[in-house]
Amino acid sequence: MTTWQLLRSTWHGHPSVLLGCLALLLAYLAGLRRVGGGPMGWRMAAFAAGVAALLLALLSPLHALGDGYLFSAHMLQHLLLLQIVPPLLLLGLPPALIERLLRRAVLAAAERALGQPLAAWLLGSGAVWAWHLPSLYNAALASEPAHIAEHLCFLATATIFWWPVLAPGGWARLGTLPALLYLFAAAASSSALGILLAATPPGMYPAYLRPTDRLGILPLLRDGWGLTPAVDQQLGGLLMWIAGGLLYLGAMLGVLARWYGAEEDERLEIARPEPRSL
């Protein structure tokens, strides 16, 4: 099998993923109708991009490769689920929709508890470390229900993690300096795990040592791509360390840009002349 054949033939249309993404889009559109007027075009584009990234993570060759062949492909899939999909979905939510949802006592109580920065950080970072423990990671590779639970856990805890940074409307957001420290601490935690994974000899996740070659692609991966178990694990660790760190750096730059934009708007407001009375 060639690389092109692999990339073309290993997409799949898992009904639960397709139905879940469709339900997510329909719920979003229903929410927009309820608040009236809808969000700005960029919000709709962000939400659609988040759903597209979710489909890419769960239906593309990444899923086939990560599900027993390549640790590095699984890490790339995790980066999408942790650092791409949740921020895009949150950016796509209009503040009016969040205000409406938080009128419900149960949702408001959940937001007050889980939206606290310390709780959100511990949930987000803790879930990443927990699911990379050999016992849980290997269980997810061996069991489809456990694998689904892992992905749902990542999506839920990552959304909670990003809430203090990206909460629509701004009332629940951290200030600029606390947000930078929050993201820096997350980057340090992710980097530490990535370095640990890159430095650990292969064998911690045995499924990647001698994969069951159900797709007939192992010769391509080992000989064509040069991804031996050792190289594969090092690459996976580097993805979490370097690529994950760069994504957090991008988020930190976004926080600084938001602060600068708010400061610029305030300066323009102060400089605007008062209307002259007749």
C-alpha atoms as a PDB file:
ATOM      1  CA  MET A   1       0.000   0.000   0.000  1.00  0.00           C
ATOM      2  CA  THR A   2       1.216   3.501  -0.830  1.00  0.00           C
ATOM      3  CA  THR A   3       0.848   6.597   1.330  1.00  0.00           C
ATOM      4  CA  TRP A   4      -1.809   7.978  -1.007  1.00  0.00           C
ATOM      5  CA  GLN A   5      -3.793   4.746  -0.847  1.00  0.00           C
ATOM      6  CA  LEU A   6      -3.603   4.798   2.943  1.00  0.00           C
ATOM      7  CA  LEU A   7      -4.798   8.399   3.178  1.00  0.00           C
ATOM      8  CA  ARG A   8      -7.606   7.733   0.703  1.00  0.00           C
ATOM      9  CA  SER A   9      -8.880   4.423   2.056  1.00  0.00           C
ATOM     10  CA  THR A  10      -8.760   4.784   5.848  1.00  0.00           C
ATOM     11  CA  TRP A  11     -11.537   7.328   6.289  1.00  0.00           C
ATOM     12  CA  HIS A  12     -14.630   5.914   7.925  1.00  0.00           C
ATOM     13  CA  GLY A  13     -18.154   7.117   8.624  1.00  0.00           C
ATOM     14  CA  HIS A  14     -18.854   6.013  12.176  1.00  0.00           C
ATOM     15  CA  PRO A  15     -22.595   6.627  12.694  1.00  0.00           C
ATOM     16  CA  SER A  16     -22.235   7.784  16.312  1.00  0.00           C
ATOM     17  CA  VAL A  17     -19.690  10.462  15.331  1.00  0.00           C
ATOM     18  CA  LEU A  18     -21.721  11.679  12.356  1.00  0.00           C
ATOM     19  CA  LEU A  19     -24.956  11.778  14.353  1.00  0.00           C
ATOM     20  CA  GLY A  20     -23.235  13.466  17.292  1.00  0.00           C
ATOM     21  CA  CYS A  21     -21.773  16.220  15.104  1.00  0.00           C
ATOM     22  CA  LEU A  22     -25.099  16.683  13.320  1.00  0.00           C
ATOM     23  CA  ALA A  23     -26.871  16.994  16.675  1.00  0.00           C
ATOM     24  CA  LEU A  24     -24.266  19.536  17.791  1.00  0.00           C
ATOM     25  CA  LEU A  25     -24.834  21.670  14.691  1.00  0.00           C
ATOM     26  CA  LEU A  26     -28.632  21.444  14.965  1.00  0.00           C
ATOM     27  CA  ALA A  27     -28.511  22.429  18.646  1.00  0.00           C
ATOM     28  CA  TYR A  28     -26.286  25.391  17.743  1.00  0.00           C
ATOM     29  CA  LEU A  29     -28.642  26.598  15.003  1.00  0.00           C
ATOM     30  CA  ALA A  30     -31.645  26.155  17.309  1.00  0.00           C
ATOM     31  CA  GLY A  31     -29.866  28.213  19.951  1.00  0.00           C
ATOM     32  CA  LEU A  32     -29.196  30.991  17.455  1.00  0.00           C
ATOM     33  CA  ARG A  33     -32.874  31.139  16.518  1.00  0.00           C
ATOM     34  CA  ARG A  34     -33.855  31.399  20.170  1.00  0.00           C
ATOM     35  CA  VAL A  35     -31.620  34.381  20.904  1.00  0.00           C
ATOM     36  CA  GLY A  36     -32.509  36.049  17.584  1.00  0.00           C
ATOM     37  CA  GLY A  37     -30.239  37.723  15.090  1.00  0.00           C
ATOM     38  CA  GLY A  38     -27.512  35.089  15.315  1.00  0.00           C
ATOM     39  CA  PRO A  39     -23.822  35.736  15.928  1.00  0.00           C
ATOM     40  CA  MET A  40     -21.403  37.543  13.698  1.00  0.00           C
ATOM     41  CA  GLY A  41     -20.165  35.607  10.710  1.00  0.00           C
ATOM     42  CA  TRP A  42     -16.823  34.859  12.336  1.00  0.00           C
ATOM     43  CA  ARG A  43     -18.549  33.133  15.238  1.00  0.00           C
ATOM     44  CA  MET A  44     -20.456  30.826  12.926  1.00  0.00           C
ATOM     45  CA  ALA A  45     -17.232  30.117  11.016  1.00  0.00           C
ATOM     46  CA  ALA A  46     -15.399  29.300  14.265  1.00  0.00           C
ATOM     47  CA  PHE A  47     -18.094  26.871  15.410  1.00  0.00           C
ATOM     48  CA  ALA A  48     -18.218  25.184  11.998  1.00  0.00           C
ATOM     49  CA  ALA A  49     -14.417  24.888  12.019  1.00  0.00           C
ATOM     50  CA  GLY A  50     -14.600  23.269  15.454  1.00  0.00           C
ATOM     51  CA  VAL A  51     -17.065  20.652  14.209  1.00  0.00           C
ATOM     52  CA  ALA A  52     -14.898  20.073  11.112  1.00  0.00           C
ATOM     53  CA  ALA A  53     -11.822  19.568  13.320  1.00  0.00           C
ATOM     54  CA  LEU A  54     -13.803  17.091  15.424  1.00  0.00           C
ATOM     55  CA  LEU A  55     -14.734  15.116  12.308  1.00  0.00           C
ATOM     56  CA  LEU A  56     -11.104  15.213  11.167  1.00  0.00           C
ATOM     57  CA  ALA A  57      -9.921  13.848  14.508  1.00  0.00           C
ATOM     58  CA  LEU A  58     -12.438  11.015  14.714  1.00  0.00           C
ATOM     59  CA  LEU A  59     -13.102   9.976  11.102  1.00  0.00           C
ATOM     60  CA  SER A  60      -9.861  10.637   9.234  1.00  0.00           C
ATOM     61  CA  PRO A  61      -6.829   8.332   8.841  1.00  0.00           C
ATOM     62  CA  LEU A  62      -5.595   9.756  12.162  1.00  0.00           C
ATOM     63  CA  HIS A  63      -8.121   7.571  13.943  1.00  0.00           C
ATOM     64  CA  ALA A  64      -7.188   4.428  12.013  1.00  0.00           C
ATOM     65  CA  LEU A  65      -3.466   5.035  12.567  1.00  0.00           C
ATOM     66  CA  GLY A  66      -3.792   5.952  16.239  1.00  0.00           C
ATOM     67  CA  ASP A  67      -6.043   3.001  17.030  1.00  0.00           C
ATOM     68  CA  GLY A  68      -3.246   0.456  17.381  1.00  0.00           C
ATOM     69  CA  TYR A  69      -0.612   1.457  14.801  1.00  0.00           C
ATOM     70  CA  LEU A  70       1.073   4.755  15.697  1.00  0.00           C
ATOM     71  CA  PHE A  71       1.366   6.440  19.071  1.00  0.00           C
ATOM     72  CA  SER A  72       2.291   9.682  17.296  1.00  0.00           C
ATOM     73  CA  ALA A  73      -0.967   9.663  15.306  1.00  0.00           C
ATOM     74  CA  HIS A  74      -2.891   9.180  18.534  1.00  0.00           C
ATOM     75  CA  MET A  75      -1.093  12.176  20.070  1.00  0.00           C
ATOM     76  CA  LEU A  76      -1.978  14.337  17.077  1.00  0.00           C
ATOM     77  CA  GLN A  77      -5.589  13.244  17.449  1.00  0.00           C
ATOM     78  CA  HIS A  78      -5.470  14.193  21.129  1.00  0.00           C
ATOM     79  CA  LEU A  79      -4.098  17.647  20.307  1.00  0.00           C
ATOM     80  CA  LEU A  80      -7.110  18.238  18.054  1.00  0.00           C
ATOM     81  CA  LEU A  81      -9.530  17.102  20.756  1.00  0.00           C
ATOM     82  CA  LEU A  82      -7.834  19.082  23.523  1.00  0.00           C
ATOM     83  CA  GLN A  83      -6.489  22.271  21.976  1.00  0.00           C
ATOM     84  CA  ILE A  84      -8.318  22.879  18.699  1.00  0.00           C
ATOM     85  CA  VAL A  85     -11.929  21.689  18.903  1.00  0.00           C
ATOM     86  CA  PRO A  86     -13.000  23.137  22.309  1.00  0.00           C
ATOM     87  CA  PRO A  87     -11.574  26.653  21.757  1.00  0.00           C
ATOM     88  CA  LEU A  88     -13.213  26.909  18.323  1.00  0.00           C
ATOM     89  CA  LEU A  89     -16.593  25.773  19.666  1.00  0.00           C
ATOM     90  CA  LEU A  90     -16.402  28.257  22.555  1.00  0.00           C
ATOM     91  CA  LEU A  91     -15.402  31.103  20.244  1.00  0.00           C
ATOM     92  CA  GLY A  92     -18.443  30.300  18.123  1.00  0.00           C
ATOM     93  CA  LEU A  93     -20.947  30.736  20.956  1.00  0.00           C
ATOM     94  CA  PRO A  94     -22.675  34.156  21.084  1.00  0.00           C
ATOM     95  CA  PRO A  95     -22.842  35.776  24.545  1.00  0.00           C
ATOM     96  CA  ALA A  96     -26.652  36.055  24.342  1.00  0.00           C
ATOM     97  CA  LEU A  97     -26.940  32.270  24.039  1.00  0.00           C
ATOM     98  CA  ILE A  98     -24.732  31.696  27.077  1.00  0.00           C
ATOM     99  CA  GLU A  99     -26.739  34.228  29.094  1.00  0.00           C
ATOM    100  CA  ARG A 100     -29.928  32.400  28.207  1.00  0.00           C
ATOM    101  CA  LEU A 101     -28.510  29.000  29.148  1.00  0.00           C
ATOM    102  CA  LEU A 102     -27.154  30.248  32.476  1.00  0.00           C
ATOM    103  CA  ARG A 103     -30.626  31.349  33.546  1.00  0.00           C
ATOM    104  CA  ARG A 104     -31.215  27.692  34.337  1.00  0.00           C
ATOM    105  CA  ALA A 105     -30.251  27.043  37.944  1.00  0.00           C
ATOM    106  CA  VAL A 106     -28.536  23.712  37.270  1.00  0.00           C
ATOM    107  CA  LEU A 107     -26.330  25.108  34.501  1.00  0.00           C
ATOM    108  CA  ALA A 108     -25.538  28.238  36.505  1.00  0.00           C
ATOM    109  CA  ALA A 109     -24.484  26.136  39.507  1.00  0.00           C
ATOM    110  CA  ALA A 110     -22.319  23.925  37.295  1.00  0.00           C
ATOM    111  CA  GLU A 111     -20.678  26.976  35.733  1.00  0.00           C
ATOM    112  CA  ARG A 112     -19.942  28.500  39.152  1.00  0.00           C
ATOM    113  CA  ALA A 113     -18.303  25.272  40.337  1.00  0.00           C
ATOM    114  CA  LEU A 114     -16.477  24.074  37.232  1.00  0.00           C
ATOM    115  CA  GLY A 115     -15.704  27.523  35.835  1.00  0.00           C
ATOM    116  CA  GLN A 116     -13.434  28.354  38.761  1.00  0.00           C
ATOM    117  CA  PRO A 117      -9.922  28.640  37.282  1.00  0.00           C
ATOM    118  CA  LEU A 118      -8.262  26.223  39.705  1.00  0.00           C
ATOM    119  CA  ALA A 119     -10.949  23.566  39.240  1.00  0.00           C
ATOM    120  CA  ALA A 120     -10.946  24.028  35.458  1.00  0.00           C
ATOM    121  CA  TRP A 121      -7.150  23.809  35.255  1.00  0.00           C
ATOM    122  CA  LEU A 122      -6.966  20.701  37.418  1.00  0.00           C
ATOM    123  CA  LEU A 123      -9.713  18.959  35.440  1.00  0.00           C
ATOM    124  CA  GLY A 124      -8.172  19.798  32.074  1.00  0.00           C
ATOM    125  CA  SER A 125      -4.561  18.996  32.907  1.00  0.00           C
ATOM    126  CA  GLY A 126      -5.429  16.098  35.213  1.00  0.00           C
ATOM    127  CA  ALA A 127      -7.450  14.326  32.525  1.00  0.00           C
ATOM    128  CA  VAL A 128      -4.497  14.476  30.112  1.00  0.00           C
ATOM    129  CA  TRP A 129      -2.113  12.914  32.630  1.00  0.00           C
ATOM    130  CA  ALA A 130      -4.658  10.334  33.820  1.00  0.00           C
ATOM    131  CA  TRP A 131      -5.477   9.015  30.350  1.00  0.00           C
ATOM    132  CA  HIS A 132      -1.789   8.624  29.518  1.00  0.00           C
ATOM    133  CA  LEU A 133      -1.210   6.317  32.469  1.00  0.00           C
ATOM    134  CA  PRO A 134      -0.458   2.894  30.944  1.00  0.00           C
ATOM    135  CA  SER A 135      -3.448   1.249  32.640  1.00  0.00           C
ATOM    136  CA  LEU A 136      -6.022   3.691  31.234  1.00  0.00           C
ATOM    137  CA  TYR A 137      -4.305   4.246  27.891  1.00  0.00           C
ATOM    138  CA  ASN A 138      -3.966   0.540  27.169  1.00  0.00           C
ATOM    139  CA  ALA A 139      -7.561  -0.050  28.267  1.00  0.00           C
ATOM    140  CA  ALA A 140      -8.718   2.577  25.758  1.00  0.00           C
ATOM    141  CA  LEU A 141      -6.787   0.861  22.977  1.00  0.00           C
ATOM    142  CA  ALA A 142      -8.218  -2.541  23.892  1.00  0.00           C
ATOM    143  CA  SER A 143     -11.868  -1.501  24.331  1.00  0.00           C
ATOM    144  CA  GLU A 144     -13.992   0.608  21.997  1.00  0.00           C
ATOM    145  CA  PRO A 145     -16.310   1.819  24.812  1.00  0.00           C
ATOM    146  CA  ALA A 146     -13.262   2.852  26.861  1.00  0.00           C
ATOM    147  CA  HIS A 147     -11.825   4.642  23.818  1.00  0.00           C
ATOM    148  CA  ILE A 148     -15.082   6.536  23.332  1.00  0.00           C
ATOM    149  CA  ALA A 149     -15.097   7.412  27.040  1.00  0.00           C
ATOM    150  CA  GLU A 150     -11.544   8.758  26.705  1.00  0.00           C
ATOM    151  CA  HIS A 151     -12.473  11.035  23.809  1.00  0.00           C
ATOM    152  CA  LEU A 152     -15.642  12.293  25.520  1.00  0.00           C
ATOM    153  CA  CYS A 153     -13.652  12.951  28.692  1.00  0.00           C
ATOM    154  CA  PHE A 154     -11.058  14.928  26.729  1.00  0.00           C
ATOM    155  CA  LEU A 155     -13.721  17.028  25.005  1.00  0.00           C
ATOM    156  CA  ALA A 156     -15.607  17.750  28.239  1.00  0.00           C
ATOM    157  CA  THR A 157     -12.610  18.556  30.441  1.00  0.00           C
ATOM    158  CA  ALA A 158     -10.866  20.569  27.707  1.00  0.00           C
ATOM    159  CA  THR A 159     -14.002  22.682  27.216  1.00  0.00           C
ATOM    160  CA  ILE A 160     -14.067  23.307  30.974  1.00  0.00           C
ATOM    161  CA  PHE A 161     -10.342  24.140  30.857  1.00  0.00           C
ATOM    162  CA  TRP A 162     -10.744  26.725  28.091  1.00  0.00           C
ATOM    163  CA  TRP A 163     -13.827  28.370  29.643  1.00  0.00           C
ATOM    164  CA  PRO A 164     -11.928  30.780  31.988  1.00  0.00           C
ATOM    165  CA  VAL A 165      -9.897  31.996  28.996  1.00  0.00           C
ATOM    166  CA  LEU A 166     -12.559  32.161  26.266  1.00  0.00           C
ATOM    167  CA  ALA A 167     -15.927  32.471  28.033  1.00  0.00           C
ATOM    168  CA  PRO A 168     -18.290  34.320  25.634  1.00  0.00           C
ATOM    169  CA  GLY A 169     -19.283  37.733  26.919  1.00  0.00           C
ATOM    170  CA  GLY A 170     -16.205  38.109  29.080  1.00  0.00           C
ATOM    171  CA  TRP A 171     -17.852  38.088  32.529  1.00  0.00           C
ATOM    172  CA  ALA A 172     -16.282  34.746  33.498  1.00  0.00           C
ATOM    173  CA  ARG A 173     -12.909  35.340  31.865  1.00  0.00           C
ATOM    174  CA  LEU A 174      -9.641  35.647  33.687  1.00  0.00           C
ATOM    175  CA  GLY A 175      -7.808  38.949  33.481  1.00  0.00           C
ATOM    176  CA  THR A 176      -4.870  39.247  31.136  1.00  0.00           C
ATOM    177  CA  LEU A 177      -2.052  38.370  33.549  1.00  0.00           C
ATOM    178  CA  PRO A 178      -3.921  35.529  35.302  1.00  0.00           C
ATOM    179  CA  ALA A 179      -4.894  34.091  31.895  1.00  0.00           C
ATOM    180  CA  LEU A 180      -1.265  34.152  30.758  1.00  0.00           C
ATOM    181  CA  LEU A 181      -0.143  32.379  33.941  1.00  0.00           C
ATOM    182  CA  TYR A 182      -2.989  29.861  33.578  1.00  0.00           C
ATOM    183  CA  LEU A 183      -1.955  28.990  30.016  1.00  0.00           C
ATOM    184  CA  PHE A 184       1.760  28.970  30.859  1.00  0.00           C
ATOM    185  CA  ALA A 185       1.150  26.473  33.671  1.00  0.00           C
ATOM    186  CA  ALA A 186      -0.851  24.267  31.293  1.00  0.00           C
ATOM    187  CA  ALA A 187       1.929  24.454  28.710  1.00  0.00           C
ATOM    188  CA  ALA A 188       4.487  23.459  31.351  1.00  0.00           C
ATOM    189  CA  SER A 189       2.351  20.495  32.442  1.00  0.00           C
ATOM    190  CA  SER A 190       1.816  19.319  28.856  1.00  0.00           C
ATOM    191  CA  SER A 191       5.498  19.759  28.031  1.00  0.00           C
ATOM    192  CA  ALA A 192       6.542  17.747  31.083  1.00  0.00           C
ATOM    193  CA  LEU A 193       4.328  14.863  29.974  1.00  0.00           C
ATOM    194  CA  GLY A 194       5.614  15.135  26.399  1.00  0.00           C
ATOM    195  CA  ILE A 195       9.243  15.045  27.547  1.00  0.00           C
ATOM    196  CA  LEU A 196       8.494  12.035  29.759  1.00  0.00           C
ATOM    197  CA  LEU A 197       6.849  10.167  26.871  1.00  0.00           C
ATOM    198  CA  ALA A 198       9.652  11.024  24.446  1.00  0.00           C
ATOM    199  CA  ALA A 199      12.327   9.865  26.881  1.00  0.00           C
ATOM    200  CA  THR A 200      10.620   6.610  27.885  1.00  0.00           C
ATOM    201  CA  PRO A 201      11.696   3.495  25.938  1.00  0.00           C
ATOM    202  CA  PRO A 202       8.927   1.920  23.828  1.00  0.00           C
ATOM    203  CA  GLY A 203       6.855  -0.732  25.531  1.00  0.00           C
ATOM    204  CA  MET A 204       4.780   1.361  27.902  1.00  0.00           C
ATOM    205  CA  TYR A 205       1.924   0.958  25.407  1.00  0.00           C
ATOM    206  CA  PRO A 206       2.489  -2.596  24.051  1.00  0.00           C
ATOM    207  CA  ALA A 207      -0.135  -2.354  21.283  1.00  0.00           C
ATOM    208  CA  TYR A 208       2.260  -0.174  19.275  1.00  0.00           C
ATOM    209  CA  LEU A 209       5.168  -2.636  19.469  1.00  0.00           C
ATOM    210  CA  ARG A 210       3.610  -5.383  17.359  1.00  0.00           C
ATOM    211  CA  PRO A 211       0.343  -4.072  15.897  1.00  0.00           C
ATOM    212  CA  THR A 212      -2.241  -6.426  14.481  1.00  0.00           C
ATOM    213  CA  ASP A 213      -1.926  -5.371  10.842  1.00  0.00           C
ATOM    214  CA  ARG A 214      -5.617  -5.559   9.930  1.00  0.00           C
ATOM    215  CA  LEU A 215      -5.204  -2.872   7.234  1.00  0.00           C
ATOM    216  CA  GLY A 216      -1.999  -4.217   5.692  1.00  0.00           C
ATOM    217  CA  ILE A 217      -0.133  -0.951   6.241  1.00  0.00           C
ATOM    218  CA  LEU A 218       2.578  -1.941   8.721  1.00  0.00           C
ATOM    219  CA  PRO A 219       5.354  -2.375   6.070  1.00  0.00           C
ATOM    220  CA  LEU A 220       4.614   1.150   4.814  1.00  0.00           C
ATOM    221  CA  LEU A 221       4.763   2.620   8.319  1.00  0.00           C
ATOM    222  CA  ARG A 222       7.900   0.790   9.403  1.00  0.00           C
ATOM    223  CA  ASP A 223       9.905   0.697   6.159  1.00  0.00           C
ATOM    224  CA  GLY A 224       8.428   3.495   4.073  1.00  0.00           C
ATOM    225  CA  TRP A 225       7.913   6.078   6.790  1.00  0.00           C
ATOM    226  CA  GLY A 226      10.689   4.830   9.080  1.00  0.00           C
ATOM    227  CA  LEU A 227       8.433   4.861  12.137  1.00  0.00           C
ATOM    228  CA  THR A 228       9.877   2.159  14.344  1.00  0.00           C
ATOM    229  CA  PRO A 229       8.261   1.856  17.803  1.00  0.00           C
ATOM    230  CA  ALA A 230      11.067   3.941  19.328  1.00  0.00           C
ATOM    231  CA  VAL A 231      10.870   6.706  16.713  1.00  0.00           C
ATOM    232  CA  ASP A 232       7.074   6.669  16.880  1.00  0.00           C
ATOM    233  CA  GLN A 233       6.997   7.176  20.651  1.00  0.00           C
ATOM    234  CA  GLN A 234       9.625   9.905  20.505  1.00  0.00           C
ATOM    235  CA  LEU A 235       7.644  11.683  17.799  1.00  0.00           C
ATOM    236  CA  GLY A 236       4.460  11.407  19.859  1.00  0.00           C
ATOM    237  CA  GLY A 237       6.185  12.913  22.884  1.00  0.00           C
ATOM    238  CA  LEU A 238       7.631  15.718  20.764  1.00  0.00           C
ATOM    239  CA  LEU A 239       4.184  16.488  19.341  1.00  0.00           C
ATOM    240  CA  MET A 240       2.783  16.933  22.834  1.00  0.00           C
ATOM    241  CA  TRP A 241       5.837  18.891  23.953  1.00  0.00           C
ATOM    242  CA  ILE A 242       6.567  21.141  20.960  1.00  0.00           C
ATOM    243  CA  ALA A 243       3.309  21.311  18.990  1.00  0.00           C
ATOM    244  CA  GLY A 244       1.213  21.462  22.151  1.00  0.00           C
ATOM    245  CA  GLY A 245       3.466  24.186  23.550  1.00  0.00           C
ATOM    246  CA  LEU A 246       3.147  26.219  20.355  1.00  0.00           C
ATOM    247  CA  LEU A 247      -0.644  25.985  20.525  1.00  0.00           C
ATOM    248  CA  TYR A 248      -0.595  27.284  24.095  1.00  0.00           C
ATOM    249  CA  LEU A 249       1.779  30.055  22.984  1.00  0.00           C
ATOM    250  CA  GLY A 250      -0.699  30.990  20.254  1.00  0.00           C
ATOM    251  CA  ALA A 251      -3.455  31.179  22.869  1.00  0.00           C
ATOM    252  CA  MET A 252      -1.264  33.420  25.040  1.00  0.00           C
ATOM    253  CA  LEU A 253      -0.653  35.731  22.077  1.00  0.00           C
ATOM    254  CA  GLY A 254      -4.410  35.778  21.507  1.00  0.00           C
ATOM    255  CA  VAL A 255      -4.956  36.886  25.114  1.00  0.00           C
ATOM    256  CA  LEU A 256      -2.424  39.684  24.637  1.00  0.00           C
ATOM    257  CA  ALA A 257      -4.084  40.738  21.362  1.00  0.00           C
ATOM    258  CA  ARG A 258      -7.484  40.819  23.110  1.00  0.00           C
ATOM    259  CA  TRP A 259      -6.045  42.992  25.876  1.00  0.00           C
ATOM    260  CA  TYR A 260      -4.411  45.344  23.379  1.00  0.00           C
ATOM    261  CA  GLY A 261      -7.632  45.606  21.375  1.00  0.00           C
ATOM    262  CA  ALA A 262      -9.621  46.465  24.500  1.00  0.00           C
ATOM    263  CA  GLU A 263      -7.037  49.081  25.492  1.00  0.00           C
ATOM    264  CA  GLU A 264      -7.132  50.577  22.001  1.00  0.00           C
ATOM    265  CA  ASP A 265     -10.943  50.768  22.077  1.00  0.00           C
ATOM    266  CA  GLU A 266     -10.769  52.499  25.450  1.00  0.00           C
ATOM    267  CA  ARG A 267      -8.239  55.024  24.161  1.00  0.00           C
ATOM    268  CA  LEU A 268     -10.416  55.774  21.153  1.00  0.00           C
ATOM    269  CA  GLU A 269     -13.447  56.211  23.402  1.00  0.00           C
ATOM    270  CA  ILE A 270     -11.569  58.687  25.604  1.00  0.00           C
ATOM    271  CA  ALA A 271     -10.270  60.586  22.584  1.00  0.00           C
ATOM    272  CA  ARG A 272     -13.699  60.841  20.948  1.00  0.00           C
ATOM    273  CA  PRO A 273     -14.907  64.489  21.239  1.00  0.00           C
ATOM    274  CA  GLU A 274     -18.123  65.190  23.113  1.00  0.00           C
ATOM    275  CA  PRO A 275     -21.046  66.181  20.874  1.00  0.00           C
ATOM    276  CA  ARG A 276     -21.583  69.932  20.892  1.00  0.00           C
ATOM    277  CA  SER A 277     -24.880  71.119  22.294  1.00  0.00           C
ATOM    278  CA  LEU A 278     -26.863  73.668  20.337  1.00  0.00           C
END
